[in-house]
Short mmCIF file of C-alpha atoms in Angstrom, two decimals:
data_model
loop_
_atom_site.label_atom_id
_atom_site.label_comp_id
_atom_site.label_asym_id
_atom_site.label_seq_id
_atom_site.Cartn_x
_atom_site.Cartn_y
_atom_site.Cartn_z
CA UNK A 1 104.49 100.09 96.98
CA UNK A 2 108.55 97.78 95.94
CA UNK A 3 108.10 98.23 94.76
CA UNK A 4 107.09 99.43 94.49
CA UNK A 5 105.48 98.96 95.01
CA UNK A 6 108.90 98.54 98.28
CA UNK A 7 110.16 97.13 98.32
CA UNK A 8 106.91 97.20 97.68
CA UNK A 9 104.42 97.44 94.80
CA UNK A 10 101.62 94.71 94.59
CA UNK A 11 103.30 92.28 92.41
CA UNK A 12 99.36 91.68 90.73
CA UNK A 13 100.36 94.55 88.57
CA UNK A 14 102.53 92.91 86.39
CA UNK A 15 99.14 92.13 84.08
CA UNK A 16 97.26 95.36 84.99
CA UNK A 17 97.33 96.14 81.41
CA UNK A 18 95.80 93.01 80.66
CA UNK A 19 92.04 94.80 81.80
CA UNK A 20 89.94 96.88 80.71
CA UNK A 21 91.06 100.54 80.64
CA UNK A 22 87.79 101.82 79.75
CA UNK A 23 86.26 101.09 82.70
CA UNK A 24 87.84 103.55 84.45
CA UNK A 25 86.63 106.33 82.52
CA UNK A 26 83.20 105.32 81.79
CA UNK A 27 82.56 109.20 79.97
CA UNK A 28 85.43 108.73 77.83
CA UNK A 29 83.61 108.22 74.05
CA UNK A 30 87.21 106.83 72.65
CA UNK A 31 86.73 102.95 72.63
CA UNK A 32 91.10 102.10 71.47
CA UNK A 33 91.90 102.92 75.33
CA UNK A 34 90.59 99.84 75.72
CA UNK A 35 93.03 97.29 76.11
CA UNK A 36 91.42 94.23 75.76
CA UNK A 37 87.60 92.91 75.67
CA UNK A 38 85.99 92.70 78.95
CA UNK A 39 84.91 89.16 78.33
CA UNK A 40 88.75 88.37 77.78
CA UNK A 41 90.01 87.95 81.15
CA UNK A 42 93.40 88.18 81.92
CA UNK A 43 96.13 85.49 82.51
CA UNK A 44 97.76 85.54 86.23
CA UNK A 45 100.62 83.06 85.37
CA UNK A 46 102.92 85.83 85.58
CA UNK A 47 101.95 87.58 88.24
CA UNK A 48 101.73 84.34 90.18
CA UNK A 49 105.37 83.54 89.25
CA UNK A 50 106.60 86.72 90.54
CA UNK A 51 104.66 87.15 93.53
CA UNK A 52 105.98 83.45 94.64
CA UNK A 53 109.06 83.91 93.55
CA UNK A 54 109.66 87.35 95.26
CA UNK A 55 108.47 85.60 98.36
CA UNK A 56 110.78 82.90 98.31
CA UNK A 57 113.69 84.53 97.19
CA UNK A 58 113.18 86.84 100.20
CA UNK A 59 113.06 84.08 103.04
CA UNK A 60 116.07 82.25 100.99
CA UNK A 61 117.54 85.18 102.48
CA UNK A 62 116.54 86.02 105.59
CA UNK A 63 117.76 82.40 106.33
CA UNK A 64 120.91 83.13 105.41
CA UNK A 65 121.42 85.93 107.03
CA UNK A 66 119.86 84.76 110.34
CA UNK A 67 122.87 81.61 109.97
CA UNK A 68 125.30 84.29 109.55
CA UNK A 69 123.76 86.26 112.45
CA UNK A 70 123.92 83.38 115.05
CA UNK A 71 127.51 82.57 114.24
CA UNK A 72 128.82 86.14 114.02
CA UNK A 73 129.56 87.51 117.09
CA UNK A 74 131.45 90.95 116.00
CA UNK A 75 130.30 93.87 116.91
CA UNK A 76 132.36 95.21 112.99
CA UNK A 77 129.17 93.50 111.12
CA UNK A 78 126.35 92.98 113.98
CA UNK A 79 125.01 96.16 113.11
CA UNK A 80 125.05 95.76 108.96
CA UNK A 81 123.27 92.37 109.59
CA UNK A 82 120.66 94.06 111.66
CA UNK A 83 119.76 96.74 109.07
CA UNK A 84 119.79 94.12 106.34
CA UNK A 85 117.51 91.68 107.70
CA UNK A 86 114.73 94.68 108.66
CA UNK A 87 114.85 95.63 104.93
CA UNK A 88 114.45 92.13 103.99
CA UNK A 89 110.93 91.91 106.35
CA UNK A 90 110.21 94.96 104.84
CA UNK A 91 110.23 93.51 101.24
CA UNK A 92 108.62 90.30 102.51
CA UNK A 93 105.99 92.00 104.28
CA UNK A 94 105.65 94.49 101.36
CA UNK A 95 105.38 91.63 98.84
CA UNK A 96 102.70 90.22 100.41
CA UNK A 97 100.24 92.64 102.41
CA UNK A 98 100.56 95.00 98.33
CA UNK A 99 100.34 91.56 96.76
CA UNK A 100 97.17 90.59 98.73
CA UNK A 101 95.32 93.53 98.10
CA UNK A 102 96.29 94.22 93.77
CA UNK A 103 95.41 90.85 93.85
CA UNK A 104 91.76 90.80 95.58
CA UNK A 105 91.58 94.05 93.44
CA UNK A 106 92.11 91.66 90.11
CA UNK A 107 89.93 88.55 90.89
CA UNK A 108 86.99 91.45 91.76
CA UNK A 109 87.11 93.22 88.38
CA UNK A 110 87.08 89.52 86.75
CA UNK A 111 84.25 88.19 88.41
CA UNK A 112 82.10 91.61 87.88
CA UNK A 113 83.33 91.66 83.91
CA UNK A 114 82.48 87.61 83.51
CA UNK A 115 79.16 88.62 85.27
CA UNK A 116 78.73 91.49 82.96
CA UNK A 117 78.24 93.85 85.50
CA UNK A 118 79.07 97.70 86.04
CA UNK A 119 82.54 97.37 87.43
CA UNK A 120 83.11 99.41 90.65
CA UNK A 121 85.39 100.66 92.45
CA UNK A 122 86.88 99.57 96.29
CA UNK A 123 85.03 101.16 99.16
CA UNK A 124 87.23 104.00 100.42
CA UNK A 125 88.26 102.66 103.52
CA UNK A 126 89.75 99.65 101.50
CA UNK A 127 91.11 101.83 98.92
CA UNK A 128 92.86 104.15 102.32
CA UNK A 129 94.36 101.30 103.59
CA UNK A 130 95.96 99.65 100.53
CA UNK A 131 97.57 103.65 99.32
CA UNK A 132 98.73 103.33 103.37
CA UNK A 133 100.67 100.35 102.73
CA UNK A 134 101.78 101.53 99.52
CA UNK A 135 103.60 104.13 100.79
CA UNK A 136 105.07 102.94 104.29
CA UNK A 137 106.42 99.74 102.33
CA UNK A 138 107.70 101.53 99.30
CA UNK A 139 109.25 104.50 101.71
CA UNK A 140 110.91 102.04 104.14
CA UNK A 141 113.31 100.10 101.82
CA UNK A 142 114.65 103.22 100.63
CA UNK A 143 114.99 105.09 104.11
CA UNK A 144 116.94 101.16 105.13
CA UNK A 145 118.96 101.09 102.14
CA UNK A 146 120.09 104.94 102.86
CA UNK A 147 120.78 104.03 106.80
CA UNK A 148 122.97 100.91 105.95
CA UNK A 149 125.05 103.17 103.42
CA UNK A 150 125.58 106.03 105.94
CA UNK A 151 126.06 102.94 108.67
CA UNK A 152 128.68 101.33 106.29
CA UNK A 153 130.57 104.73 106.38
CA UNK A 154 130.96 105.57 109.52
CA UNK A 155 132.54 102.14 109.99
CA UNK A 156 135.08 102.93 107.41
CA UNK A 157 136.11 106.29 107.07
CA UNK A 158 135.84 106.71 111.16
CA UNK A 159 136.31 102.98 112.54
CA UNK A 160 137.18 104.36 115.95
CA UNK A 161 133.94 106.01 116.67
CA UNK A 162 132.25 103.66 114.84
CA UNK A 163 131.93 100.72 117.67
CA UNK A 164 130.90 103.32 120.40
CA UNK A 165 128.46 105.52 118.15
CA UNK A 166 127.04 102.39 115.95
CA UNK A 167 125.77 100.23 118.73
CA UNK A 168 123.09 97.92 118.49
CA UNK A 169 120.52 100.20 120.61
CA UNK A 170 121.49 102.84 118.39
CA UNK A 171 120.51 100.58 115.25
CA UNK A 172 117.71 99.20 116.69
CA UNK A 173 116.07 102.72 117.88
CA UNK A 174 117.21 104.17 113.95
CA UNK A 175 115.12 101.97 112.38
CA UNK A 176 112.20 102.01 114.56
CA UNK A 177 112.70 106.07 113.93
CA UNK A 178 112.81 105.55 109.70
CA UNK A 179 109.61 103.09 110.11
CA UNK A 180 108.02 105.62 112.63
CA UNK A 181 108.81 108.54 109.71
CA UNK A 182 107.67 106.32 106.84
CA UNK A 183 104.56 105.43 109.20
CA UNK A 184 103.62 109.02 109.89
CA UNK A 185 103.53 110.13 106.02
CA UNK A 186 101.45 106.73 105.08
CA UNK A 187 99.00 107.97 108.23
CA UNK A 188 98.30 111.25 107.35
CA UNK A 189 95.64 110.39 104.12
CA UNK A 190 93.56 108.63 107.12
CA UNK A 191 93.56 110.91 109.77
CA UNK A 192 91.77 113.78 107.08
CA UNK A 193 94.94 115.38 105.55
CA UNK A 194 95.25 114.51 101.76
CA UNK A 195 93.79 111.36 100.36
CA UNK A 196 94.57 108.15 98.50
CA UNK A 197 92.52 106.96 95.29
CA UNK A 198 92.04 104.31 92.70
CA UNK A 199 95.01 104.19 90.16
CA UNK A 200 94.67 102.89 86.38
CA UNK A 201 93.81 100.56 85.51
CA UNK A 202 91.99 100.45 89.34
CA UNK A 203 93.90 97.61 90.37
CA UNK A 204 95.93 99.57 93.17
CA UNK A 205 95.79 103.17 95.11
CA UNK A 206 98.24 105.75 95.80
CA UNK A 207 98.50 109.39 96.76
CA UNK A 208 96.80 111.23 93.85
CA UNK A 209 99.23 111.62 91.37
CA UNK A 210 96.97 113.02 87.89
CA UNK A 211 94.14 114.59 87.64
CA UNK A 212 92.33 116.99 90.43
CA UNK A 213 94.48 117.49 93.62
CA UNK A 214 94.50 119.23 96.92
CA UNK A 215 97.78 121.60 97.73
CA UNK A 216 97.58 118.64 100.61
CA UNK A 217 97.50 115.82 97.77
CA UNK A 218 100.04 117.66 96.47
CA UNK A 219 102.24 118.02 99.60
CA UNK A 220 102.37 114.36 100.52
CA UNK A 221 103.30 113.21 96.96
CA UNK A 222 105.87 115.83 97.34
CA UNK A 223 107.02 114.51 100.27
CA UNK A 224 107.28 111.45 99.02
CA UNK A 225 108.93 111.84 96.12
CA UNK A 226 111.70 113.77 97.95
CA UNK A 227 112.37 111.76 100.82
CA UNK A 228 113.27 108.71 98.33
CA UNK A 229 115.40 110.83 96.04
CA UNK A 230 117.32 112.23 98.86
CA UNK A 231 117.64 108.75 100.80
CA UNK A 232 118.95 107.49 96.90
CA UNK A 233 121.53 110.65 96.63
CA UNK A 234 122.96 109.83 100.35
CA UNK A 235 123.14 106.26 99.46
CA UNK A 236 125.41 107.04 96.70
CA UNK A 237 127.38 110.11 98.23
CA UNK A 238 128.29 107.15 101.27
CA UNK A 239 129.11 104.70 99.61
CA UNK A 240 131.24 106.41 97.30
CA UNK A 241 133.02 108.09 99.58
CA UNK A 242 133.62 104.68 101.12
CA UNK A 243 134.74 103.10 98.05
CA UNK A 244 137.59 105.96 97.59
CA UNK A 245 138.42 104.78 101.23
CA UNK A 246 138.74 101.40 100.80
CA UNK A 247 140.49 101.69 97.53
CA UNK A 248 143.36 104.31 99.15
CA UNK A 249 144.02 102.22 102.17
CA UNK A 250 144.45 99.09 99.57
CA UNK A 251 146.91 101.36 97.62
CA UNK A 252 148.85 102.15 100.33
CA UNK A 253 149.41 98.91 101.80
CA UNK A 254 150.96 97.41 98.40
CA UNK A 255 153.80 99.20 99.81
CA UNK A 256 153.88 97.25 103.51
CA UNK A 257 157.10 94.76 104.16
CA UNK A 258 156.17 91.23 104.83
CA UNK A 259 156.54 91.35 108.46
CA UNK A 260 154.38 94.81 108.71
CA UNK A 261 151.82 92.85 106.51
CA UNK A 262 151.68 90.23 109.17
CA UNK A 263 151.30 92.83 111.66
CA UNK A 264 148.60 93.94 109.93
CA UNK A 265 147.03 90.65 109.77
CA UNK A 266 143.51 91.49 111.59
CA UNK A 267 143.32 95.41 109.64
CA UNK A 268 143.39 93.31 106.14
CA UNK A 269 140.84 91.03 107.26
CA UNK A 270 138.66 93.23 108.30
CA UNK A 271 139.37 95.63 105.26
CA UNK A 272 138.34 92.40 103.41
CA UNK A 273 134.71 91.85 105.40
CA UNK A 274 134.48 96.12 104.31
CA UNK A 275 134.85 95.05 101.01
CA UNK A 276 132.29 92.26 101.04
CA UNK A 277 129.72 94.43 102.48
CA UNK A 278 130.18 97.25 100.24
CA UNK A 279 129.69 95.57 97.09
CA UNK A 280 126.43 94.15 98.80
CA UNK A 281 125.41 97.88 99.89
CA UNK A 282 126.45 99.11 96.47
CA UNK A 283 124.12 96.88 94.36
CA UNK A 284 121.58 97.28 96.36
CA UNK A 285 121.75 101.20 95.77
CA UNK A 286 122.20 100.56 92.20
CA UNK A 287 119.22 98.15 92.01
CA UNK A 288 117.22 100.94 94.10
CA UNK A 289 118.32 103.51 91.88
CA UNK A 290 117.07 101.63 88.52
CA UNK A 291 114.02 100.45 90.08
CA UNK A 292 113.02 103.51 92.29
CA UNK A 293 114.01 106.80 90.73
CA UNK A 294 111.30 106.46 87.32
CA UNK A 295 108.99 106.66 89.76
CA UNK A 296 109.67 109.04 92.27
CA UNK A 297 111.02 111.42 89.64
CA UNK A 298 108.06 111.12 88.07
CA UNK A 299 106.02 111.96 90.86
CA UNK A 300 108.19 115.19 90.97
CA UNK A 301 107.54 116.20 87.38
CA UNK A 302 103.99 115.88 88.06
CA UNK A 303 103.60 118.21 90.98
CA UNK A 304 106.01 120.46 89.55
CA UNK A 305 103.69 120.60 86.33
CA UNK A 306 100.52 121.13 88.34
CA UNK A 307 101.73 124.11 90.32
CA UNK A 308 102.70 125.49 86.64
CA UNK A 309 99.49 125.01 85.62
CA UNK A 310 100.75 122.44 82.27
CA UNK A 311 99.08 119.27 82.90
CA UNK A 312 97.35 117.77 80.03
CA UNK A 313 93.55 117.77 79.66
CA UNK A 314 93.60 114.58 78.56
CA UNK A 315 96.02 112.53 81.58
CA UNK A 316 94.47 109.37 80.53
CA UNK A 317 97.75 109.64 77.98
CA UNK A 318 100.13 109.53 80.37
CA UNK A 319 98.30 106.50 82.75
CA UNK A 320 100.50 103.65 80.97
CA UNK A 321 103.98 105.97 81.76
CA UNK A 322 102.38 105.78 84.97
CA UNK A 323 101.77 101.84 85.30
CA UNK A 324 105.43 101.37 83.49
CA UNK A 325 107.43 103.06 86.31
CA UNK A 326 105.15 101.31 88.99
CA UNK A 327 106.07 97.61 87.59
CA UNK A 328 109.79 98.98 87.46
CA UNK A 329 110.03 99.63 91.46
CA UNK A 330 107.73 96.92 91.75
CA UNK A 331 111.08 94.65 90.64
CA UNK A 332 113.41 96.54 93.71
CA UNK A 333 111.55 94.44 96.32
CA UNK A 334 112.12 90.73 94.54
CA UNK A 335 115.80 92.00 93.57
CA UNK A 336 117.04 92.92 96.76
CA UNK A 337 117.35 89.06 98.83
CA UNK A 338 119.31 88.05 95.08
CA UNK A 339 122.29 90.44 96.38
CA UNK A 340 122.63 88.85 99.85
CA UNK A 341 122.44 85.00 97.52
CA UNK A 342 124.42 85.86 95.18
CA UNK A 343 127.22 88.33 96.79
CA UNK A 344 128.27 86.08 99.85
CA UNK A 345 132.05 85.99 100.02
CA UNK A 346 131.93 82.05 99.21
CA UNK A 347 130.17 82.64 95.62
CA UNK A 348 132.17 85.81 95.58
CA UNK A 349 135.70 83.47 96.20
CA UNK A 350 134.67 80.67 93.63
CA UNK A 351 133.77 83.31 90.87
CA UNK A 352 137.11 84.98 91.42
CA UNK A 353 138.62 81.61 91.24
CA UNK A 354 137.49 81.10 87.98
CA UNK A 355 138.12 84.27 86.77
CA UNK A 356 141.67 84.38 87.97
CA UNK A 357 142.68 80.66 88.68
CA UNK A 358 146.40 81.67 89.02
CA UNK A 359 145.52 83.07 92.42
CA UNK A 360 142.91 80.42 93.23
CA UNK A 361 144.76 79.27 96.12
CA UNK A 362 146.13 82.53 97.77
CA UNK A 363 142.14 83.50 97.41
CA UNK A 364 140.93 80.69 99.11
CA UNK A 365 143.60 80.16 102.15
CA UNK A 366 143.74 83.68 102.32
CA UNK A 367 140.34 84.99 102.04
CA UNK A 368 137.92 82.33 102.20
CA UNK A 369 138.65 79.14 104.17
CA UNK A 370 141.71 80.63 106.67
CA UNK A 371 140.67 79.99 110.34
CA UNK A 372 140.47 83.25 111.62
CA UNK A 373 137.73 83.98 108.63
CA UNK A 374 134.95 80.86 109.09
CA UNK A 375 133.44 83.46 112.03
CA UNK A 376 132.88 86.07 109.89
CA UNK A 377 131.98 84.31 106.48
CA UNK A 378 128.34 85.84 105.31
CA UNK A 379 127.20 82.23 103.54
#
């Protein structure tokens, strides 16, 4: 969709405003929904920036997490790695394929309003299978984000069954699962049940969210909706019941003697490598959360006021609330490869060495540069 979409919304939406409202409601006698002149066209330097940008931020990294991948060989992160770099694809791929299409969507309506002709909409087929990719790339992230939180877990609150229930077959056949799920629902609208059409301001198509609606319109945006708030509420009910784990088995060994500490050598560093992934997983969730739930809640609200019977007459209204919360979860899919840059455990050392340079050096041999931790260091 970010955005969103997907991780997944065509970053060309960032100057939807910028056309003509109008011409999607050609009966419509008001002339101030216009939002600018149709001989005005509108300037792509944004859109351009972000769409780039999202791209390369996304292959910054995947690289780094395919370095990390070839040099870690422990079964404690293998799986974590895995699930990260599929939701990575999934934004790339998301960025682009959405991208592609808002934006041969955009550089149509210019060239028919410089030609001063009728603008008109995509043929259906087109407009099918951009709402297709819509939702399978703005469904995905969130189902990824929710398996690496429940993933994340397991390995903490039950580390024993962890390495023979998490193995990489099981990972591997989970996601192909969440992308077969996210696949099906996308699928439906072109096999006959429900439909996708042109959004305002008819630069990108979706599951028919105003206006007239089938109860199988209805169903799928439904469906939608609910499968990414409950992925977002299991992300958060994981990982904070893995944060009150983490944080209890820290308290209690404050209280170990030196030589049980040493003992205890390998538990610490792996408690540490917990850590590091958590506070990846968590702002991820949090950035999902922001970007994602505007949307899908208001998805909700709008089915839920259909089956009332207390939509508006006049939805045209509400089309910019619409286009807001789109360009929100638009952001989750050039957000996401920024927590795997910025939150590696060497940026993570250095910034707690300047924020506490009295234990600079017990960070560093201790954490960071120690011998038995270059294996396992996400860079």
């Amino acid at each position: 969709m970010d955005i969103v979409f997907t991780s997944s919304v065509p970053t060309m939406c960032q100057h939807c405003a910028d056309l003509n409202i109008s011409s999607l409601y050609p009966h419509d006698p008001k002339p101030n929904l216009t939002a600018s002149s149709p001989l005005s066209p509108p300037t792509y330097a944004m859109s351009y920036f972000t769409m780039t940008f999202g791209a390369l931020s996304n292959l910054t990294a995947l690289a780094i997490l395919s370095k990390s991948y070839t040099r870690f060989h422990r079964r404690a992160k293998t799986p974590f790695l895995l699930l990260a770099a599929a939701l990575l694809l999934t934004d790339l791929a998301g960025h682009l394929v959405t991208g592609g299409f808002g934006l041969y969507l955009h550089l149509e309506k210019v060239r028919r309003q410089r030609a001063a002709a009728r603008v008109t909409e995509p043929t259906q087929a087109f407009c099918k299978l951009f709402g297709a990719f819509m939702v399978f790339f703005g469904l995905s992230p969130m189902l990824l984000g929710c398996a690496m939180a429940v993933e994340r877990c397991l390995g903490i609150t039950q580390s024993l069954q962890h390495s023979a229930v998490v193995t990489m077959a099981h990972v591997r056949l989970s996601v192909l699962l969440l992308f077969a799920m996210a696949f099906t629902l996308a699928a439906l609208p072109l096999l006959g049940v429900g439909s996708y059409k042109l959004q305002f301001p008819g630069t990108w198509c979706f599951l028919p969210v105003q206006g007239s609606r089938s109860t199988a319109d209805l169903s799928l945006a439904l469906a939608f909706s609910s499968l990414g708030l409950v992925a977002l509420t299991v992300s958060v009910f994981c990982n904070t019941t893995s944060g009150l784990t983490l944080l209890q088995a820290r308290f209690s060994n404050r209280g170990l003697q030196p030589t049980t500490s040493r003992r205890h050598g390998q538990s610490a560093s792996l408690q540490s490598l917990d850590v590091e992934m958590m506070v990846q997983l968590a702002v991820i969730n949090v950035v999902s959360w922001v970007c994602w739930s505007p949307f899908l809640i208001y998805i909700s609200i709008s089915v839920r006021q259909f089956y009332r019977g207390t939509t508006r007459a006049d939805e045209q209204y509400e089309q910019p609330v619409l286009l807001l919360v789109l360009r929100m979860a638009s952001w989750n899919q050039i957000l996401d490869p920024w927590v795997y840059i910025l939150l590696r455990r060497a940026v993570l050392c250095r910034v707690c060495g300047l924020l506490r340079p009295n234990r600079a050096i017990l960070t560093q041999t201790s954490y960071c540069t120690g011998s038995d931790r270059q294996n396992i260091r996400l860079r």
